[in-house]
PDB file of C-alpha atoms in Angstrom:
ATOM      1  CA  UNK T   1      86.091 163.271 103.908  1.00 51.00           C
ATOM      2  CA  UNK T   2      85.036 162.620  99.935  1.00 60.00           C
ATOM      3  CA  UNK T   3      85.278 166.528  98.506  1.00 86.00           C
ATOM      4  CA  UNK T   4      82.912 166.465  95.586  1.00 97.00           C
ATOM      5  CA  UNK T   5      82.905 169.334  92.781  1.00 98.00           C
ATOM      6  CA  UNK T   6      78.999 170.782  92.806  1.00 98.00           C
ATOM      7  CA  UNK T   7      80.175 174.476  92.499  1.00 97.00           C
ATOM      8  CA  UNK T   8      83.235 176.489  91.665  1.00 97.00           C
ATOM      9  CA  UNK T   9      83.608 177.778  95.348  1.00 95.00           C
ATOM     10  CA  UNK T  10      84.076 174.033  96.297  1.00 96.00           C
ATOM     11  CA  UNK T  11      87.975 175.013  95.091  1.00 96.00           C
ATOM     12  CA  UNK T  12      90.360 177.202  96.933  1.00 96.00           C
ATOM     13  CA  UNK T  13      92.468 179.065  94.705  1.00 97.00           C
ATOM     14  CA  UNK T  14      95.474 176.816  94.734  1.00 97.00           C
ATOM     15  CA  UNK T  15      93.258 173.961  94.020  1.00 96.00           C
ATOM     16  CA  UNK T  16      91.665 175.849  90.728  1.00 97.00           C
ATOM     17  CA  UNK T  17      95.419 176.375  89.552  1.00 97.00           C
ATOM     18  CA  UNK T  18      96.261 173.022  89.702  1.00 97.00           C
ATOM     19  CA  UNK T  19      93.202 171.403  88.084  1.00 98.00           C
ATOM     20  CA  UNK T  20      93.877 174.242  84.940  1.00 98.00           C
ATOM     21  CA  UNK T  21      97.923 173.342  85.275  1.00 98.00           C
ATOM     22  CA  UNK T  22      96.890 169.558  85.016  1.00 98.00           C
ATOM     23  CA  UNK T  23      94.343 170.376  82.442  1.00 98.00           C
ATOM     24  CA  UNK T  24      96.646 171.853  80.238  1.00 98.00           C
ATOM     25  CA  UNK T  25      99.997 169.618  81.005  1.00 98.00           C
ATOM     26  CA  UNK T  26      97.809 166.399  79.904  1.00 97.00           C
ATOM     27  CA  UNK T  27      96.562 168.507  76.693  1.00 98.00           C
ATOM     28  CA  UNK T  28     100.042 169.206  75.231  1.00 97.00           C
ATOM     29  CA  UNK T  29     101.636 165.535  76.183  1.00 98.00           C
ATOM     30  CA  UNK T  30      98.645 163.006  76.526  1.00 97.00           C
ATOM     31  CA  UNK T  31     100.926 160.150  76.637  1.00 97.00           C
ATOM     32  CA  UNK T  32     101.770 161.393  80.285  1.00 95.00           C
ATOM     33  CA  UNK T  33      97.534 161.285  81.384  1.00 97.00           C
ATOM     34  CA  UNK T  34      98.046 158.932  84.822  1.00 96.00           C
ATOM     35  CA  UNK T  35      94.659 156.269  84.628  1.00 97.00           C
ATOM     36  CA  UNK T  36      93.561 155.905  87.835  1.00 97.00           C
ATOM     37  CA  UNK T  37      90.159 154.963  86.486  1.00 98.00           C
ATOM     38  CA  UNK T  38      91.815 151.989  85.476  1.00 97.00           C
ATOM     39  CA  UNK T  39      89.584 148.964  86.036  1.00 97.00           C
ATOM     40  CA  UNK T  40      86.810 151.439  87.463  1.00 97.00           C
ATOM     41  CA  UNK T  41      83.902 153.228  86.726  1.00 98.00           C
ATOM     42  CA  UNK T  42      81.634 155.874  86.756  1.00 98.00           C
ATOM     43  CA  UNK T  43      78.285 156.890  86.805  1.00 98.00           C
ATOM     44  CA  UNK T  44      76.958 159.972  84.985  1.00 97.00           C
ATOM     45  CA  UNK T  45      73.106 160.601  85.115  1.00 97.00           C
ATOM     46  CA  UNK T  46      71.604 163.191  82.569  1.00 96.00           C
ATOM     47  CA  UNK T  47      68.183 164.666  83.532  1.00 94.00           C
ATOM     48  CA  UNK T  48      68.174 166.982  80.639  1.00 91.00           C
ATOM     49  CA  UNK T  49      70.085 166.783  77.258  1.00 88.00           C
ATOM     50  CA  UNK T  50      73.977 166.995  76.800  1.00 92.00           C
ATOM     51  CA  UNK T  51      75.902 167.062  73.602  1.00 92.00           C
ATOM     52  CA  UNK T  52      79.394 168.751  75.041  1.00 94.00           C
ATOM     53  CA  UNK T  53      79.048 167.661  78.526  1.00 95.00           C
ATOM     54  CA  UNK T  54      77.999 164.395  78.075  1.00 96.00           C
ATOM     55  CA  UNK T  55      81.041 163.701  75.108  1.00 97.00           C
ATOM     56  CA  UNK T  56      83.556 165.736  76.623  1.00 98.00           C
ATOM     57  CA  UNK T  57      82.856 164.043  80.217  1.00 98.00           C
ATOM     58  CA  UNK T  58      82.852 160.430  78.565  1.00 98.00           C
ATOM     59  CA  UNK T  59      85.689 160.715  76.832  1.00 98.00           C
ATOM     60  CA  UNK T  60      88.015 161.789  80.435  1.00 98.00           C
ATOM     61  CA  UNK T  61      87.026 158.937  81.653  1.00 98.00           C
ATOM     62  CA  UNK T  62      88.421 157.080  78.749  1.00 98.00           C
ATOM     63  CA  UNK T  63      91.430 159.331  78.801  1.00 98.00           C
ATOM     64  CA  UNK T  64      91.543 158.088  82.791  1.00 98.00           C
ATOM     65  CA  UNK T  65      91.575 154.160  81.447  1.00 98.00           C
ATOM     66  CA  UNK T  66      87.600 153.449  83.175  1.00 98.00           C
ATOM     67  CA  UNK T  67      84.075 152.817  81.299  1.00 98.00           C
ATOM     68  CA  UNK T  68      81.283 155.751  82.179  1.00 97.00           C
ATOM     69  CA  UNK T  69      77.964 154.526  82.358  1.00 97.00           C
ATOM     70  CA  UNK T  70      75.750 157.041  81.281  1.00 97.00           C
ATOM     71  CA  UNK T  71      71.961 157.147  82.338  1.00 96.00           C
ATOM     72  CA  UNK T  72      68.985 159.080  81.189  1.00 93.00           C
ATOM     73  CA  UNK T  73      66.936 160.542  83.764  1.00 85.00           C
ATOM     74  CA  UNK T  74      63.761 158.880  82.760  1.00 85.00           C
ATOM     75  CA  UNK T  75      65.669 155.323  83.314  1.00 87.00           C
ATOM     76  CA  UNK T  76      66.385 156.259  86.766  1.00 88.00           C
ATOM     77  CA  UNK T  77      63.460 158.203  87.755  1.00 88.00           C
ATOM     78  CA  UNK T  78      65.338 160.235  90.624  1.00 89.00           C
ATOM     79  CA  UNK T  79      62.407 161.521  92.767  1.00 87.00           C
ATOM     80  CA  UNK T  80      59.811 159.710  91.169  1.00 89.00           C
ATOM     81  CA  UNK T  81      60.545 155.892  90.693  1.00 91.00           C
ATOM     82  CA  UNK T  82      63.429 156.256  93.913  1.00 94.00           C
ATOM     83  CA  UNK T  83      64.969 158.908  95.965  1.00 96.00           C
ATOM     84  CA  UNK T  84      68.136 160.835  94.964  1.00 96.00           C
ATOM     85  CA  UNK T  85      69.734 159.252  97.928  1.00 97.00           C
ATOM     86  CA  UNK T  86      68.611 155.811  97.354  1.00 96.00           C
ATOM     87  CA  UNK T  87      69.905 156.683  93.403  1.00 96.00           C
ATOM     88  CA  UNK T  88      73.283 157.546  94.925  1.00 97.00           C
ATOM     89  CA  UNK T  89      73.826 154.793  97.019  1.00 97.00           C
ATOM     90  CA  UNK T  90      72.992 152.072  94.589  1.00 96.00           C
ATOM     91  CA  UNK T  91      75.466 153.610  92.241  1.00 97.00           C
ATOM     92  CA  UNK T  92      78.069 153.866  94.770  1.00 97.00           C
ATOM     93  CA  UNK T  93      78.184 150.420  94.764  1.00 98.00           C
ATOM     94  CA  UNK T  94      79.004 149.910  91.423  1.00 98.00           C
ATOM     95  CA  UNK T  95      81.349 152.817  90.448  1.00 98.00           C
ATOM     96  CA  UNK T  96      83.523 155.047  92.624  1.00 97.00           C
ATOM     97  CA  UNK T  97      82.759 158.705  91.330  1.00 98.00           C
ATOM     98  CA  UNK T  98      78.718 159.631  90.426  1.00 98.00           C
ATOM     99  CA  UNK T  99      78.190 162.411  87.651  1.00 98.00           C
ATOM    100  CA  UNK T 100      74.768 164.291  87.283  1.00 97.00           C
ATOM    101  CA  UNK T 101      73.261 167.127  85.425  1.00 97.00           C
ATOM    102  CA  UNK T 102      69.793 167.673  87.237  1.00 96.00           C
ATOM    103  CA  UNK T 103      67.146 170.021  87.352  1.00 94.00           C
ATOM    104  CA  UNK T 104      67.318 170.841  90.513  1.00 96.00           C
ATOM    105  CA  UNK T 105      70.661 171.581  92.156  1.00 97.00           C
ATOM    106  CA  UNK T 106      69.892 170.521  95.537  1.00 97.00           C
ATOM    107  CA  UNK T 107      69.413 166.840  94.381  1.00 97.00           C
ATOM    108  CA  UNK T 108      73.260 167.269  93.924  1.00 98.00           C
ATOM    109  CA  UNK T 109      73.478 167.953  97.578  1.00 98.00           C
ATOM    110  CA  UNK T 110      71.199 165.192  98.075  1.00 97.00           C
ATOM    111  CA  UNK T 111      73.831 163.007  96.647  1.00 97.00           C
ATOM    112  CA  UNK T 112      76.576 164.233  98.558  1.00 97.00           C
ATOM    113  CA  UNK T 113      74.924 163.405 101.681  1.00 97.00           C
ATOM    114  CA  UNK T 114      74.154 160.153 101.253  1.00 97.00           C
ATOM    115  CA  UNK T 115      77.415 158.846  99.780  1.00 97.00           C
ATOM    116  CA  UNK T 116      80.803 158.774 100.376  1.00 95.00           C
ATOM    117  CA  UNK T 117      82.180 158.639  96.406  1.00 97.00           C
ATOM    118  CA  UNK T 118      82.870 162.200  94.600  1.00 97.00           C
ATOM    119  CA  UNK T 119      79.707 163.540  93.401  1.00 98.00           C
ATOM    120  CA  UNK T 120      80.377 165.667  89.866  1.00 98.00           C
ATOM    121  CA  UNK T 121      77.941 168.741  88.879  1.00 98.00           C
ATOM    122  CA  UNK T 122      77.456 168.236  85.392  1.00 98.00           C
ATOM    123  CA  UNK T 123      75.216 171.190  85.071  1.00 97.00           C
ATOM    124  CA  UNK T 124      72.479 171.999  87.495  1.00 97.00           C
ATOM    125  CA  UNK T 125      69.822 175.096  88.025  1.00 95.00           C
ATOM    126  CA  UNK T 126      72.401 176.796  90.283  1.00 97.00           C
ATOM    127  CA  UNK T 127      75.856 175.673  89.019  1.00 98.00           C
ATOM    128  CA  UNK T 128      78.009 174.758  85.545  1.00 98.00           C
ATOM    129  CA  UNK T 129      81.578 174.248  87.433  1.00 98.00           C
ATOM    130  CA  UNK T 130      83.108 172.710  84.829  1.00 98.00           C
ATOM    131  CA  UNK T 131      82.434 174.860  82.183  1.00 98.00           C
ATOM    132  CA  UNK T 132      83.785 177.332  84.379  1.00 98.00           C
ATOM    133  CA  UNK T 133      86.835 175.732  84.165  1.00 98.00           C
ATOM    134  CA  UNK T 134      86.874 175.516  80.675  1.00 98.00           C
ATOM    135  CA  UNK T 135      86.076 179.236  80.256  1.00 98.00           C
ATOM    136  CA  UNK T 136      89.119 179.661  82.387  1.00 98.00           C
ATOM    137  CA  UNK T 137      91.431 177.219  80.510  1.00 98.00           C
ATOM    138  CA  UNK T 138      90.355 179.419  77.360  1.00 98.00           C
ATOM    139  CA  UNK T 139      91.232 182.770  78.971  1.00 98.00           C
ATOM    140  CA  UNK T 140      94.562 181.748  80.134  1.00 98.00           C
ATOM    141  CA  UNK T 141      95.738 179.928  77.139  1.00 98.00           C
ATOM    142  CA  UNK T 142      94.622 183.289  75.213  1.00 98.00           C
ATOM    143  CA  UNK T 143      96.347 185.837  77.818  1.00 98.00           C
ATOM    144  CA  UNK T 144      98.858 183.961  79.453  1.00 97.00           C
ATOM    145  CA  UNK T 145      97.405 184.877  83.012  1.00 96.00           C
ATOM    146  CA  UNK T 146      93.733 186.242  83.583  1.00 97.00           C
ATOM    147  CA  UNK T 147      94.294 188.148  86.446  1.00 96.00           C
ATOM    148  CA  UNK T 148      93.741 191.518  86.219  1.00 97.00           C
ATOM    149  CA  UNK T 149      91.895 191.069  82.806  1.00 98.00           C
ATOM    150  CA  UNK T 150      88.447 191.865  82.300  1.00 98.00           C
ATOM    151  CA  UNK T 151      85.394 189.752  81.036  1.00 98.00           C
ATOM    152  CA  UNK T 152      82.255 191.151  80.073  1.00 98.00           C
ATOM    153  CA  UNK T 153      78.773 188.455  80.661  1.00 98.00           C
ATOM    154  CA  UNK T 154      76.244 189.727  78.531  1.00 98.00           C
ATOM    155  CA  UNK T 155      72.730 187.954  78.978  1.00 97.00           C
ATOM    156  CA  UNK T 156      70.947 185.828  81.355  1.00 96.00           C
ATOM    157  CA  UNK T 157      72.079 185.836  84.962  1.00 97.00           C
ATOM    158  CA  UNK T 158      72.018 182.326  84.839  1.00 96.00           C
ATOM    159  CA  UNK T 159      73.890 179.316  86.089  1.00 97.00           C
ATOM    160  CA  UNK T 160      76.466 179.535  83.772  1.00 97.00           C
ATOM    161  CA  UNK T 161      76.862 183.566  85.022  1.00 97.00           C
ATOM    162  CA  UNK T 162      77.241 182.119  88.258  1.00 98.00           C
ATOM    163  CA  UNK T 163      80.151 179.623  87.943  1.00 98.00           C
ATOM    164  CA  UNK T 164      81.896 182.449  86.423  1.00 98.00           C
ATOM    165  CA  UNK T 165      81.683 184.405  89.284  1.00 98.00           C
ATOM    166  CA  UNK T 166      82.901 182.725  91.172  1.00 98.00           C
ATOM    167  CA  UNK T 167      85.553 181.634  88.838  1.00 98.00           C
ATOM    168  CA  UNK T 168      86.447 184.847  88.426  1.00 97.00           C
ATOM    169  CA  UNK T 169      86.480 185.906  92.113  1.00 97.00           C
ATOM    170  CA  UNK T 170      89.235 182.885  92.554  1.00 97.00           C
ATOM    171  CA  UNK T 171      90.966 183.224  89.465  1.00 97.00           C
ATOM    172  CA  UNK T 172      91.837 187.469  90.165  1.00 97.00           C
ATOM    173  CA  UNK T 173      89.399 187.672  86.899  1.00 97.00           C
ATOM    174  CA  UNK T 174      87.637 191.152  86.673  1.00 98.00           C
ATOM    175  CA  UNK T 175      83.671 190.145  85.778  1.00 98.00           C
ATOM    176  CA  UNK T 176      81.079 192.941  84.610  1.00 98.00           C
ATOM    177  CA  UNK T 177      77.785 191.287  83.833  1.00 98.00           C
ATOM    178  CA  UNK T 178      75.213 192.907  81.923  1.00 98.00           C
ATOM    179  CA  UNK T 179      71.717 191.787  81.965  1.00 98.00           C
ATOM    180  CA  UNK T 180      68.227 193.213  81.328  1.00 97.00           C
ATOM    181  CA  UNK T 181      65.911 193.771  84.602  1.00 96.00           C
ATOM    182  CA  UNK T 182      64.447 190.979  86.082  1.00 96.00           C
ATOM    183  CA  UNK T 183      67.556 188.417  84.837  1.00 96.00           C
ATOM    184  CA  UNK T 184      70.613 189.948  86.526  1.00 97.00           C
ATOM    185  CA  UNK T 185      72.282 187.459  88.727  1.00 96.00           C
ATOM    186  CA  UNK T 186      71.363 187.082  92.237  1.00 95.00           C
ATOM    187  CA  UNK T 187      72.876 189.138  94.918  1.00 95.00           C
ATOM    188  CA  UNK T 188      73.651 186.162  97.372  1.00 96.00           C
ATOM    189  CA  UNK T 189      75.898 184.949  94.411  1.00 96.00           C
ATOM    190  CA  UNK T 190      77.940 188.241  93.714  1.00 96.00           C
ATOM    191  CA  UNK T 191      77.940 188.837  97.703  1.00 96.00           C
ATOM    192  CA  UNK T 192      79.275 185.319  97.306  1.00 96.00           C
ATOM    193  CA  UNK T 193      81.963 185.736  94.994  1.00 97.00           C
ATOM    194  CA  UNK T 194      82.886 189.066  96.337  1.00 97.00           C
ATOM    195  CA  UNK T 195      83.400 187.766  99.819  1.00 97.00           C
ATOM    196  CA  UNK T 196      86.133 185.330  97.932  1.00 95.00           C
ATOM    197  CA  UNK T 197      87.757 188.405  97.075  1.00 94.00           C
ATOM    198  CA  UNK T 198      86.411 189.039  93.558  1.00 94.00           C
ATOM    199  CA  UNK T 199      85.741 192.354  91.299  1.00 96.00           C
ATOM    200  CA  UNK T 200      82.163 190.969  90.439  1.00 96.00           C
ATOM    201  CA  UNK T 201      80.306 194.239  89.183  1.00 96.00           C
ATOM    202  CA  UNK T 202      76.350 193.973  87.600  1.00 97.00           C
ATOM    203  CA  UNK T 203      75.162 196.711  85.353  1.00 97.00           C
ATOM    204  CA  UNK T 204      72.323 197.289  82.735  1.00 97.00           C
ATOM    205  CA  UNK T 205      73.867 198.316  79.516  1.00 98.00           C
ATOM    206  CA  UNK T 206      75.717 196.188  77.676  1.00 98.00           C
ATOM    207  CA  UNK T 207      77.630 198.559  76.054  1.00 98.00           C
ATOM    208  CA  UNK T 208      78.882 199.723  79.638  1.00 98.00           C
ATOM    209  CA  UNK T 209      80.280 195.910  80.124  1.00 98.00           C
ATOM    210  CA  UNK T 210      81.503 195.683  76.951  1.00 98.00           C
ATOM    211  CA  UNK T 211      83.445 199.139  76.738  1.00 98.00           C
ATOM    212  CA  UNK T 212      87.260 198.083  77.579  1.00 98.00           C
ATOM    213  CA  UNK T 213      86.859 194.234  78.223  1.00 98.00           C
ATOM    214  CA  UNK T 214      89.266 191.644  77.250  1.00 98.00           C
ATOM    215  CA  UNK T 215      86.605 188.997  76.634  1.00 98.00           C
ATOM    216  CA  UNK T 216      82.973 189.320  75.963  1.00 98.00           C
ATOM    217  CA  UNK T 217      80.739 186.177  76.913  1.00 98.00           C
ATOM    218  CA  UNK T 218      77.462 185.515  76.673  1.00 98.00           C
ATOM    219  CA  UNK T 219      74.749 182.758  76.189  1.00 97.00           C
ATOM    220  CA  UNK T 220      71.686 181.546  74.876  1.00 96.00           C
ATOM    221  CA  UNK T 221      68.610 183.740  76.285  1.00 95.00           C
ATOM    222  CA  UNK T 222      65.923 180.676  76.201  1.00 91.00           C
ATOM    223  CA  UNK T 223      67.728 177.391  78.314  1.00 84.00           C
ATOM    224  CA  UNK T 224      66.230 174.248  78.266  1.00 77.00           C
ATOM    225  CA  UNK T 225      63.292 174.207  80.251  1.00 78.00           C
ATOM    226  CA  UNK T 226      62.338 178.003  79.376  1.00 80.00           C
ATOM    227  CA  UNK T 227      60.880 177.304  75.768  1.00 83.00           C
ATOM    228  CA  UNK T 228      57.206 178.621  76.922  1.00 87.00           C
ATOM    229  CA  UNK T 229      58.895 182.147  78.067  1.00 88.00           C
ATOM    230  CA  UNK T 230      60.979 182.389  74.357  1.00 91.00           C
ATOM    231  CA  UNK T 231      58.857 185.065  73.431  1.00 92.00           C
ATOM    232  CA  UNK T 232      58.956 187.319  76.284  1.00 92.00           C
ATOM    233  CA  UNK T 233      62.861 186.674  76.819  1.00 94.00           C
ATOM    234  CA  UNK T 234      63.658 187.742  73.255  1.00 95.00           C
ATOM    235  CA  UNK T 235      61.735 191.096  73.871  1.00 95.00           C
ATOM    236  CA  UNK T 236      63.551 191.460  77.300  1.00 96.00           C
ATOM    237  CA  UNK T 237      66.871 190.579  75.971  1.00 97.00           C
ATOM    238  CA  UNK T 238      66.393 193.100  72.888  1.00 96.00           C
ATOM    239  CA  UNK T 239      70.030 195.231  72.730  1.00 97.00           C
ATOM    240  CA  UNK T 240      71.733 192.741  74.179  1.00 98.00           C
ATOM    241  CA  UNK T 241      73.161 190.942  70.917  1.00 98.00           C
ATOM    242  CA  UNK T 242      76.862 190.452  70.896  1.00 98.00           C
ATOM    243  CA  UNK T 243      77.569 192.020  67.156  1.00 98.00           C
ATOM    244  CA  UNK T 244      80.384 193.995  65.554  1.00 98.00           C
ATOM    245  CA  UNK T 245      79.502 197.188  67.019  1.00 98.00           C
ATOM    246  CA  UNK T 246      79.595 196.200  70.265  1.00 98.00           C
ATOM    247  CA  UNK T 247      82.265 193.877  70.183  1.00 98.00           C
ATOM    248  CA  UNK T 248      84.247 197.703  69.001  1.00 98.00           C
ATOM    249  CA  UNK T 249      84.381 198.959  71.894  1.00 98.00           C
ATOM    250  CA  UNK T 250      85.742 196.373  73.393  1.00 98.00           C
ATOM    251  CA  UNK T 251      89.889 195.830  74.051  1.00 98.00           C
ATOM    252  CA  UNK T 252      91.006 195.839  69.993  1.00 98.00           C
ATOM    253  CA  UNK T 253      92.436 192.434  71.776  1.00 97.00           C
ATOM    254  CA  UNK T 254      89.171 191.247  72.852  1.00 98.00           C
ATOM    255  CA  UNK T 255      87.989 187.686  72.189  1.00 98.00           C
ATOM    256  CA  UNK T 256      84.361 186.120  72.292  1.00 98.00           C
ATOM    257  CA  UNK T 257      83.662 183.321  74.344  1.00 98.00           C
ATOM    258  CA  UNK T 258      80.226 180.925  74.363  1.00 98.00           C
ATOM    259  CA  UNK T 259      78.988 177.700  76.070  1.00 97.00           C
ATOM    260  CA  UNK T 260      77.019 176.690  73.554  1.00 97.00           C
ATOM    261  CA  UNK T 261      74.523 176.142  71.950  1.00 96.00           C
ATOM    262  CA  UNK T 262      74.692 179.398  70.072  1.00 97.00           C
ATOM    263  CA  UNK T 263      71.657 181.199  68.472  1.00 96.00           C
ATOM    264  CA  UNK T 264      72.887 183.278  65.603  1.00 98.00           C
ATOM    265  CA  UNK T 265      70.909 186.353  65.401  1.00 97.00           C
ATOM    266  CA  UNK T 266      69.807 186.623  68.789  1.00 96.00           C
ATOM    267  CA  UNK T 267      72.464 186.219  71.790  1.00 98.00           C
ATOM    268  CA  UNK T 268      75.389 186.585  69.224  1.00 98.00           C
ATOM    269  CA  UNK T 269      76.025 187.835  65.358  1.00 98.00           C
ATOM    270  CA  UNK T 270      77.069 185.294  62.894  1.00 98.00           C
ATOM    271  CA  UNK T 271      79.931 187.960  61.928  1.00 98.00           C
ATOM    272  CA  UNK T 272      81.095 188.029  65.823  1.00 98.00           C
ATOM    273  CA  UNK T 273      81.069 184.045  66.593  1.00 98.00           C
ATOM    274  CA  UNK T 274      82.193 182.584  63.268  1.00 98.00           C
ATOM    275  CA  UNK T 275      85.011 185.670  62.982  1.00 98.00           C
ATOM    276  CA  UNK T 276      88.570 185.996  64.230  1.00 98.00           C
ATOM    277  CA  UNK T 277      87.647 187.423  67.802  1.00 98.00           C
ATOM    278  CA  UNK T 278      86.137 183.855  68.304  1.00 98.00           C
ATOM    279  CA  UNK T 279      87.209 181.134  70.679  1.00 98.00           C
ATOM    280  CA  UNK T 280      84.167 179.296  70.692  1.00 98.00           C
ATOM    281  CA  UNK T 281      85.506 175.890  69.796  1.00 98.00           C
ATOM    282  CA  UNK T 282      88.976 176.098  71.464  1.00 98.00           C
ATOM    283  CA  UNK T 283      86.513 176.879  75.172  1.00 98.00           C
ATOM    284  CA  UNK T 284      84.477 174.044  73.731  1.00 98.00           C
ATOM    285  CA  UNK T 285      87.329 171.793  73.100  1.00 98.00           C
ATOM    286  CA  UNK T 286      88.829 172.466  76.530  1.00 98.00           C
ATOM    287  CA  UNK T 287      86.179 170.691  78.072  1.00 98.00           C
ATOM    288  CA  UNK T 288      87.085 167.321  77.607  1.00 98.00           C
ATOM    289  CA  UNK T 289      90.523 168.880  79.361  1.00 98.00           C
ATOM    290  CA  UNK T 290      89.398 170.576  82.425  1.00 98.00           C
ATOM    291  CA  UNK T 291      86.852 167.481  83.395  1.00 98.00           C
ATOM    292  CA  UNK T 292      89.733 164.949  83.058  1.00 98.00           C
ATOM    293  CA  UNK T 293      92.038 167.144  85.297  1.00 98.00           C
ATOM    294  CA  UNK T 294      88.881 167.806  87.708  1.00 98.00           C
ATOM    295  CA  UNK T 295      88.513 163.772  87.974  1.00 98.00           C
ATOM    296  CA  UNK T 296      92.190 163.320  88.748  1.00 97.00           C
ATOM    297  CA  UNK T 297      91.394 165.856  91.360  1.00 96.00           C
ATOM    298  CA  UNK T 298      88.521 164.253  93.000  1.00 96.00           C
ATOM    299  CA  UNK T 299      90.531 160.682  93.006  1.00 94.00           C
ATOM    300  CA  UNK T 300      93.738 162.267  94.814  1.00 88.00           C
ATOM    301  CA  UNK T 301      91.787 164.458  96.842  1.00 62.00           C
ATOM    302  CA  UNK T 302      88.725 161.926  98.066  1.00 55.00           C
TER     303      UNK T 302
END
């Protein structure tokens, strides 16, 4: 059986530990990466826009010794021009592990049905696993463990909200997530994530979330796709800035954490993601880290 990586639950706790262990063991010595891409390839299909995913997912595979092919949506025309299946198995033919970040999240499962090579969620309407991952590399590398600790999501109940979950549920990671009415993340996720054993908890004031955490996290309020609702999420989202005063109450320890892209002035204050709490670039960084160590997982594992 081919185990693919569409969300975070798709790891058992052990299985999380040793992607972040490998993660981090191939960051400090890279001489020691294995490359069991070598001679191979992969396929990685972009639906909508990447500047972190796409680079950071590229460059694994060149840290693995294979070639990505990267495709734009409107060259493949999943859906429209072919099916997602018929997509899948033409690429399956050609490379053994298909990447995607889709629209729709259940042309990921669509995928996964019809081949037997791992299938990679590069970011879909439901799931961001692998920045996740990289949100989790961050936290450790800052704390040492992040069990126990606390994270505060401030913003959109989004995808990204829900990778964390259940992250965090896996992980021993306490999550409060703070979002206006109307955006808070959906209860079949936290019902999710708390049947996994996590200390998933959704309020309404951000100051509630942010009182006490160890990390505050948040992210853009308008996502790709949403530009015709900017207007109405910015009056929703209104008290839910990450600034200084917020970031006070906080753990005096506490660090800031973002997927980018960041909009100063709205989701987050200049003074909060350009100052010392910041880990912005060290979570971005650890991208490239956590997909390499995910791909050696997928090739052992499938």
């Amino acid at each position: 059986m081919t185990r693919s990586l569409l969300e975070i639950d798709d790891l058992d706790p052990a299985r999380l530990t040793r992607i972040l262990d490998e993660a981090e063991r191939g960051r400090k010595d890279p001489a020691s990466i294995p490359k069991p891409l070598t001679g191979r390839g992969v396929a990685a299909v972009f639906e909508k826009p990447s500047a972190r995913t796409r680079t950071s997912f590229e460059m694994a595979v060149v840290a693995l010794g294979g070639h990505a092919v990267v495709l734009q949506g409107v060259e493949v025309g999943m859906g429209t021009r072919e099916s997602v299946a018929d997509v899948a198995r033409t690429l399956a033919g050609f490379t053994c592990v298909i990447a995607a970040r889709v629209f729709d999240h259940l042309s990921l499962v669509e995928m996964t049905d019809a081949v037997d090579v791992p299938i990679v969620n590069l970011l879909s309407d439901r799931a961001h696993p692998l920045q996740a991952l990289a949100d989790l590399l961050t936290l450790r590398d800052r704390f040492g463990s992040v069990e126990g600790r606390r994270l505060a999501y401030i913003g959109d109940g989004n995808n990204v909200a829900a990778s964390l979950a259940y992250a965090a549920a896996l992980s021993g990671l306490e999550l409060v997530i703070a979002s206006p009415s109307g955006f808070e993340l959906p209860d079949p996720i936290i019902e999710g994530a708390r049947n996994l054993g996590g200390s998933v908890e959704q309020v309404s004031d951000p100051y509630d979330a942010a009182r006490g955490a160890d990390a505050l996290y948040t992210d853009v309020w308008t996502s790709m796709g949403q530009e015709d609702e900017r207007a109405a999420r910015l009056a929703s989202f209104a008290g839910y800035t990450i600034d200084d005063a917020m970031l006070a109450v906080a753990d005096p320890g506490a660090c800031f954490l973002h997927c980018l892209p960041a909009h100063r002035g709205e989701e987050v204050a200049a003074s909060v993601i350009d100052g010392p709490a910041s880990l912005v670039w060290e979570q971005a960084a650890n991208r490239l880290h956590v997909a390499r160590a995910a791909l050696v997982d997928l090739l052992e594992e499938g």
